[in-house]
Amino acid sequence: LSLEYGGATSNQEFEYNGDLYNSYQWKHNDLATVCRYSGNGAYIELGAKFSNIKSVELDNVVTGITDVTENFVENYNSAIFGFGSYLMGSELLTLNLGVRLHWSFDDMVNETGKSANYPIVVETLKDPTVKTHAAAVQLQMELNYAFGRFSKEACHDRWKLILFQ
């Protein structure tokens, strides 16, 4: 079980008639909790993420760069699914390579943004009730050090934390 914090900048580009029209860049802080099951040199993980949007900028070919933060929600929640493999290491130190998928449950565009036709801004939205989800795929390489393990004796029911020297 891990608790992770990350500060990130994400981008999304939209094309209109085959040409780049809009480009969004949003800065956000993420707080994630992930549960990892590992065995036989591989792992799979599930988790949840809470994201706080700090700012959103729109780069439009007509109007240029503008701050459009007021058209987006302040916070959204996401699910995390990941998998990977241990590349090398020992009992205490491991090098891992994996893929992590993120998918938000919540709509990123608020009511103000929907009435302003965000995120497209070119044509009127055909169905303003459709949600705009944040989605991401990450390729991760991580170096982990185990400071201890939870263990229990076969004849006892209590788990104990054993710290390594």
PDB file of C-alpha atoms in Angstrom:
ATOM      1  CA  LEU A   1       0.000   0.000   0.000  1.00  0.00           C
ATOM      2  CA  SER A   2       1.485   3.352  -0.955  1.00  0.00           C
ATOM      3  CA  LEU A   3       0.516   6.992  -0.687  1.00  0.00           C
ATOM      4  CA  GLU A   4       1.942   9.206  -3.457  1.00  0.00           C
ATOM      5  CA  TYR A   5       2.007  12.934  -4.201  1.00  0.00           C
ATOM      6  CA  GLY A   6       2.773  14.368  -7.615  1.00  0.00           C
ATOM      7  CA  GLY A   7       2.794  17.777  -9.225  1.00  0.00           C
ATOM      8  CA  ALA A   8       2.141  17.565 -12.967  1.00  0.00           C
ATOM      9  CA  THR A   9       1.464  19.501 -16.141  1.00  0.00           C
ATOM     10  CA  SER A  10      -0.835  17.865 -18.699  1.00  0.00           C
ATOM     11  CA  ASN A  11      -1.564  18.808 -22.315  1.00  0.00           C
ATOM     12  CA  GLN A  12      -4.362  18.129 -24.792  1.00  0.00           C
ATOM     13  CA  GLU A  13      -4.589  19.246 -28.415  1.00  0.00           C
ATOM     14  CA  PHE A  14      -7.747  19.489 -30.534  1.00  0.00           C
ATOM     15  CA  GLU A  15      -7.877  19.579 -34.321  1.00  0.00           C
ATOM     16  CA  TYR A  16     -10.575  21.184 -36.468  1.00  0.00           C
ATOM     17  CA  ASN A  17     -10.814  20.054 -40.106  1.00  0.00           C
ATOM     18  CA  GLY A  18      -7.419  18.358 -39.792  1.00  0.00           C
ATOM     19  CA  ASP A  19      -5.572  21.411 -38.450  1.00  0.00           C
ATOM     20  CA  LEU A  20      -4.505  22.148 -34.882  1.00  0.00           C
ATOM     21  CA  TYR A  21      -7.011  24.572 -33.390  1.00  0.00           C
ATOM     22  CA  ASN A  22      -6.904  24.405 -29.597  1.00  0.00           C
ATOM     23  CA  SER A  23      -4.253  23.288 -27.173  1.00  0.00           C
ATOM     24  CA  TYR A  24      -4.877  23.065 -23.426  1.00  0.00           C
ATOM     25  CA  GLN A  25      -2.278  22.928 -20.702  1.00  0.00           C
ATOM     26  CA  TRP A  26      -3.348  22.384 -17.108  1.00  0.00           C
ATOM     27  CA  LYS A  27      -1.248  22.223 -13.964  1.00  0.00           C
ATOM     28  CA  HIS A  28      -2.448  19.983 -11.177  1.00  0.00           C
ATOM     29  CA  ASN A  29      -1.453  18.399  -7.882  1.00  0.00           C
ATOM     30  CA  ASP A  30      -2.270  14.705  -7.418  1.00  0.00           C
ATOM     31  CA  LEU A  31      -2.654  12.636  -4.263  1.00  0.00           C
ATOM     32  CA  ALA A  32      -2.910   8.900  -4.961  1.00  0.00           C
ATOM     33  CA  THR A  33      -3.225   5.757  -2.908  1.00  0.00           C
ATOM     34  CA  VAL A  34      -2.237   2.512  -4.612  1.00  0.00           C
ATOM     35  CA  CYS A  35      -2.443  -1.102  -3.483  1.00  0.00           C
ATOM     36  CA  ARG A  36       0.088  -3.372  -5.210  1.00  0.00           C
ATOM     37  CA  TYR A  37       0.041  -7.161  -5.369  1.00  0.00           C
ATOM     38  CA  SER A  38       3.343  -8.690  -6.402  1.00  0.00           C
ATOM     39  CA  GLY A  39       4.688 -12.157  -7.019  1.00  0.00           C
ATOM     40  CA  ASN A  40       6.825 -14.140  -9.473  1.00  0.00           C
ATOM     41  CA  GLY A  41       8.720 -11.025 -10.579  1.00  0.00           C
ATOM     42  CA  ALA A  42       5.636  -9.053 -11.665  1.00  0.00           C
ATOM     43  CA  TYR A  43       3.051  -6.818 -10.047  1.00  0.00           C
ATOM     44  CA  ILE A  44      -0.440  -5.458 -10.580  1.00  0.00           C
ATOM     45  CA  GLU A  45      -1.849  -2.408  -8.809  1.00  0.00           C
ATOM     46  CA  LEU A  46      -5.175  -0.672  -8.243  1.00  0.00           C
ATOM     47  CA  GLY A  47      -5.770   2.684  -6.691  1.00  0.00           C
ATOM     48  CA  ALA A  48      -7.526   6.018  -6.544  1.00  0.00           C
ATOM     49  CA  LYS A  49      -6.290   9.549  -7.206  1.00  0.00           C
ATOM     50  CA  PHE A  50      -7.519  12.977  -6.115  1.00  0.00           C
ATOM     51  CA  SER A  51      -6.428  15.842  -8.392  1.00  0.00           C
ATOM     52  CA  ASN A  52      -6.531  19.572  -7.725  1.00  0.00           C
ATOM     53  CA  ILE A  53      -6.361  21.812 -10.808  1.00  0.00           C
ATOM     54  CA  LYS A  54      -4.133  24.848 -10.219  1.00  0.00           C
ATOM     55  CA  SER A  55      -4.482  26.527 -13.622  1.00  0.00           C
ATOM     56  CA  VAL A  56      -5.648  25.893 -17.196  1.00  0.00           C
ATOM     57  CA  GLU A  57      -4.360  27.748 -20.257  1.00  0.00           C
ATOM     58  CA  LEU A  58      -5.911  27.667 -23.718  1.00  0.00           C
ATOM     59  CA  ASP A  59      -3.720  28.268 -26.767  1.00  0.00           C
ATOM     60  CA  ASN A  60      -6.168  29.055 -29.575  1.00  0.00           C
ATOM     61  CA  VAL A  61      -5.015  29.804 -33.151  1.00  0.00           C
ATOM     62  CA  VAL A  62      -7.369  32.802 -33.283  1.00  0.00           C
ATOM     63  CA  THR A  63      -7.173  34.328 -29.789  1.00  0.00           C
ATOM     64  CA  GLY A  64      -3.740  33.161 -28.586  1.00  0.00           C
ATOM     65  CA  ILE A  65      -2.990  32.069 -25.001  1.00  0.00           C
ATOM     66  CA  THR A  66      -5.637  32.837 -22.368  1.00  0.00           C
ATOM     67  CA  ASP A  67      -6.300  31.678 -18.814  1.00  0.00           C
ATOM     68  CA  VAL A  68      -9.494  29.593 -18.799  1.00  0.00           C
ATOM     69  CA  THR A  69      -9.260  28.105 -15.296  1.00  0.00           C
ATOM     70  CA  GLU A  70     -12.777  29.363 -14.427  1.00  0.00           C
ATOM     71  CA  ASN A  71     -14.245  26.944 -17.019  1.00  0.00           C
ATOM     72  CA  PHE A  72     -12.910  23.838 -15.266  1.00  0.00           C
ATOM     73  CA  VAL A  73     -13.663  22.162 -11.946  1.00  0.00           C
ATOM     74  CA  GLU A  74     -11.267  22.684  -9.077  1.00  0.00           C
ATOM     75  CA  ASN A  75     -10.974  18.963  -8.187  1.00  0.00           C
ATOM     76  CA  TYR A  76     -11.613  15.590  -9.811  1.00  0.00           C
ATOM     77  CA  ASN A  77     -11.197  11.920  -8.846  1.00  0.00           C
ATOM     78  CA  SER A  78      -9.600   9.143 -10.880  1.00  0.00           C
ATOM     79  CA  ALA A  79      -9.031   5.408 -10.816  1.00  0.00           C
ATOM     80  CA  ILE A  80      -5.572   3.901 -11.296  1.00  0.00           C
ATOM     81  CA  PHE A  81      -4.697   0.529 -12.825  1.00  0.00           C
ATOM     82  CA  GLY A  82      -1.099  -0.510 -13.276  1.00  0.00           C
ATOM     83  CA  PHE A  83       1.109  -3.484 -14.007  1.00  0.00           C
ATOM     84  CA  GLY A  84       4.788  -4.107 -14.380  1.00  0.00           C
ATOM     85  CA  SER A  85       7.812  -6.250 -13.732  1.00  0.00           C
ATOM     86  CA  TYR A  86      10.868  -6.309 -11.520  1.00  0.00           C
ATOM     87  CA  LEU A  87      13.960  -5.777 -13.683  1.00  0.00           C
ATOM     88  CA  MET A  88      16.692  -6.413 -11.139  1.00  0.00           C
ATOM     89  CA  GLY A  89      17.614  -6.086  -7.529  1.00  0.00           C
ATOM     90  CA  SER A  90      17.910  -7.915  -4.265  1.00  0.00           C
ATOM     91  CA  GLU A  91      15.643  -8.562  -1.306  1.00  0.00           C
ATOM     92  CA  LEU A  92      15.928  -4.918  -0.202  1.00  0.00           C
ATOM     93  CA  LEU A  93      16.544  -2.915  -3.384  1.00  0.00           C
ATOM     94  CA  THR A  94      14.590  -3.388  -6.627  1.00  0.00           C
ATOM     95  CA  LEU A  95      14.359  -1.683 -10.014  1.00  0.00           C
ATOM     96  CA  ASN A  96      10.859  -1.885 -11.558  1.00  0.00           C
ATOM     97  CA  LEU A  97       9.398  -1.011 -14.959  1.00  0.00           C
ATOM     98  CA  GLY A  98       5.648  -0.644 -15.372  1.00  0.00           C
ATOM     99  CA  VAL A  99       2.664   1.013 -17.006  1.00  0.00           C
ATOM    100  CA  ARG A 100       0.024   2.953 -15.100  1.00  0.00           C
ATOM    101  CA  LEU A 101      -3.385   3.975 -16.521  1.00  0.00           C
ATOM    102  CA  HIS A 102      -5.435   6.839 -15.046  1.00  0.00           C
ATOM    103  CA  TRP A 103      -9.115   7.528 -15.813  1.00  0.00           C
ATOM    104  CA  SER A 104     -11.170  10.251 -14.126  1.00  0.00           C
ATOM    105  CA  PHE A 105     -14.702   9.618 -12.946  1.00  0.00           C
ATOM    106  CA  ASP A 106     -15.634  13.274 -12.748  1.00  0.00           C
ATOM    107  CA  ASP A 107     -16.281  15.843 -15.453  1.00  0.00           C
ATOM    108  CA  MET A 108     -13.378  18.289 -15.784  1.00  0.00           C
ATOM    109  CA  VAL A 109     -15.501  21.019 -17.386  1.00  0.00           C
ATOM    110  CA  ASN A 110     -17.883  22.923 -15.089  1.00  0.00           C
ATOM    111  CA  GLU A 111     -21.249  24.457 -16.064  1.00  0.00           C
ATOM    112  CA  THR A 112     -19.607  27.763 -17.019  1.00  0.00           C
ATOM    113  CA  GLY A 113     -17.296  25.907 -19.392  1.00  0.00           C
ATOM    114  CA  LYS A 114     -20.123  23.864 -20.926  1.00  0.00           C
ATOM    115  CA  SER A 115     -22.110  27.020 -21.688  1.00  0.00           C
ATOM    116  CA  ALA A 116     -18.951  28.471 -23.316  1.00  0.00           C
ATOM    117  CA  ASN A 117     -18.604  25.284 -25.469  1.00  0.00           C
ATOM    118  CA  TYR A 118     -15.452  24.047 -23.748  1.00  0.00           C
ATOM    119  CA  PRO A 119     -13.296  22.193 -24.560  1.00  0.00           C
ATOM    120  CA  ILE A 120     -13.938  22.459 -28.334  1.00  0.00           C
ATOM    121  CA  VAL A 121     -14.757  26.212 -28.681  1.00  0.00           C
ATOM    122  CA  VAL A 122     -15.345  25.931 -32.464  1.00  0.00           C
ATOM    123  CA  GLU A 123     -18.862  24.544 -32.794  1.00  0.00           C
ATOM    124  CA  THR A 124     -21.794  24.346 -30.401  1.00  0.00           C
ATOM    125  CA  LEU A 125     -21.598  21.192 -28.299  1.00  0.00           C
ATOM    126  CA  LYS A 126     -24.033  18.598 -29.645  1.00  0.00           C
ATOM    127  CA  ASP A 127     -24.685  17.171 -26.154  1.00  0.00           C
ATOM    128  CA  PRO A 128     -23.474  19.370 -23.265  1.00  0.00           C
ATOM    129  CA  THR A 129     -24.224  16.595 -20.742  1.00  0.00           C
ATOM    130  CA  VAL A 130     -21.330  14.472 -22.069  1.00  0.00           C
ATOM    131  CA  LYS A 131     -18.462  14.472 -19.583  1.00  0.00           C
ATOM    132  CA  THR A 132     -14.893  15.474 -20.325  1.00  0.00           C
ATOM    133  CA  HIS A 133     -12.656  12.894 -18.610  1.00  0.00           C
ATOM    134  CA  ALA A 134      -8.955  13.227 -17.896  1.00  0.00           C
ATOM    135  CA  ALA A 135      -7.090  10.099 -19.012  1.00  0.00           C
ATOM    136  CA  ALA A 136      -3.383   9.324 -18.947  1.00  0.00           C
ATOM    137  CA  VAL A 137      -0.933   6.502 -19.528  1.00  0.00           C
ATOM    138  CA  GLN A 138       2.403   6.579 -17.725  1.00  0.00           C
ATOM    139  CA  LEU A 139       5.527   4.544 -18.320  1.00  0.00           C
ATOM    140  CA  GLN A 140       7.207   4.265 -14.937  1.00  0.00           C
ATOM    141  CA  MET A 141      10.637   3.231 -13.819  1.00  0.00           C
ATOM    142  CA  GLU A 142      11.043   3.123 -10.075  1.00  0.00           C
ATOM    143  CA  LEU A 143      13.747   2.244  -7.613  1.00  0.00           C
ATOM    144  CA  ASN A 144      12.433   0.845  -4.311  1.00  0.00           C
ATOM    145  CA  TYR A 145      14.135   0.174  -1.018  1.00  0.00           C
ATOM    146  CA  ALA A 146      12.392  -2.053   1.531  1.00  0.00           C
ATOM    147  CA  PHE A 147      13.112  -0.931   5.088  1.00  0.00           C
ATOM    148  CA  GLY A 148      11.135  -3.842   6.557  1.00  0.00           C
ATOM    149  CA  ARG A 149       8.457  -6.444   6.011  1.00  0.00           C
ATOM    150  CA  PHE A 150       5.290  -7.530   7.753  1.00  0.00           C
ATOM    151  CA  SER A 151       5.428 -11.157   8.820  1.00  0.00           C
ATOM    152  CA  LYS A 152       3.712 -13.595  11.129  1.00  0.00           C
ATOM    153  CA  GLU A 153       4.666 -16.916  12.565  1.00  0.00           C
ATOM    154  CA  ALA A 154       2.683 -19.942  11.454  1.00  0.00           C
ATOM    155  CA  CYS A 155       1.439 -20.660  14.986  1.00  0.00           C
ATOM    156  CA  HIS A 156       0.458 -17.042  15.849  1.00  0.00           C
ATOM    157  CA  ASP A 157      -2.254 -14.771  14.500  1.00  0.00           C
ATOM    158  CA  ARG A 158      -0.430 -11.454  15.001  1.00  0.00           C
ATOM    159  CA  TRP A 159       1.465  -9.702  12.236  1.00  0.00           C
ATOM    160  CA  LYS A 160       4.780  -8.032  13.159  1.00  0.00           C
ATOM    161  CA  LEU A 161       6.897  -5.429  11.405  1.00  0.00           C
ATOM    162  CA  ILE A 162      10.459  -6.678  11.035  1.00  0.00           C
ATOM    163  CA  LEU A 163      12.910  -3.872  10.272  1.00  0.00           C
ATOM    164  CA  PHE A 164      16.068  -4.604   8.306  1.00  0.00           C
ATOM    165  CA  GLN A 165      19.458  -3.430   9.595  1.00  0.00           C
TER     166      GLN A 165
END
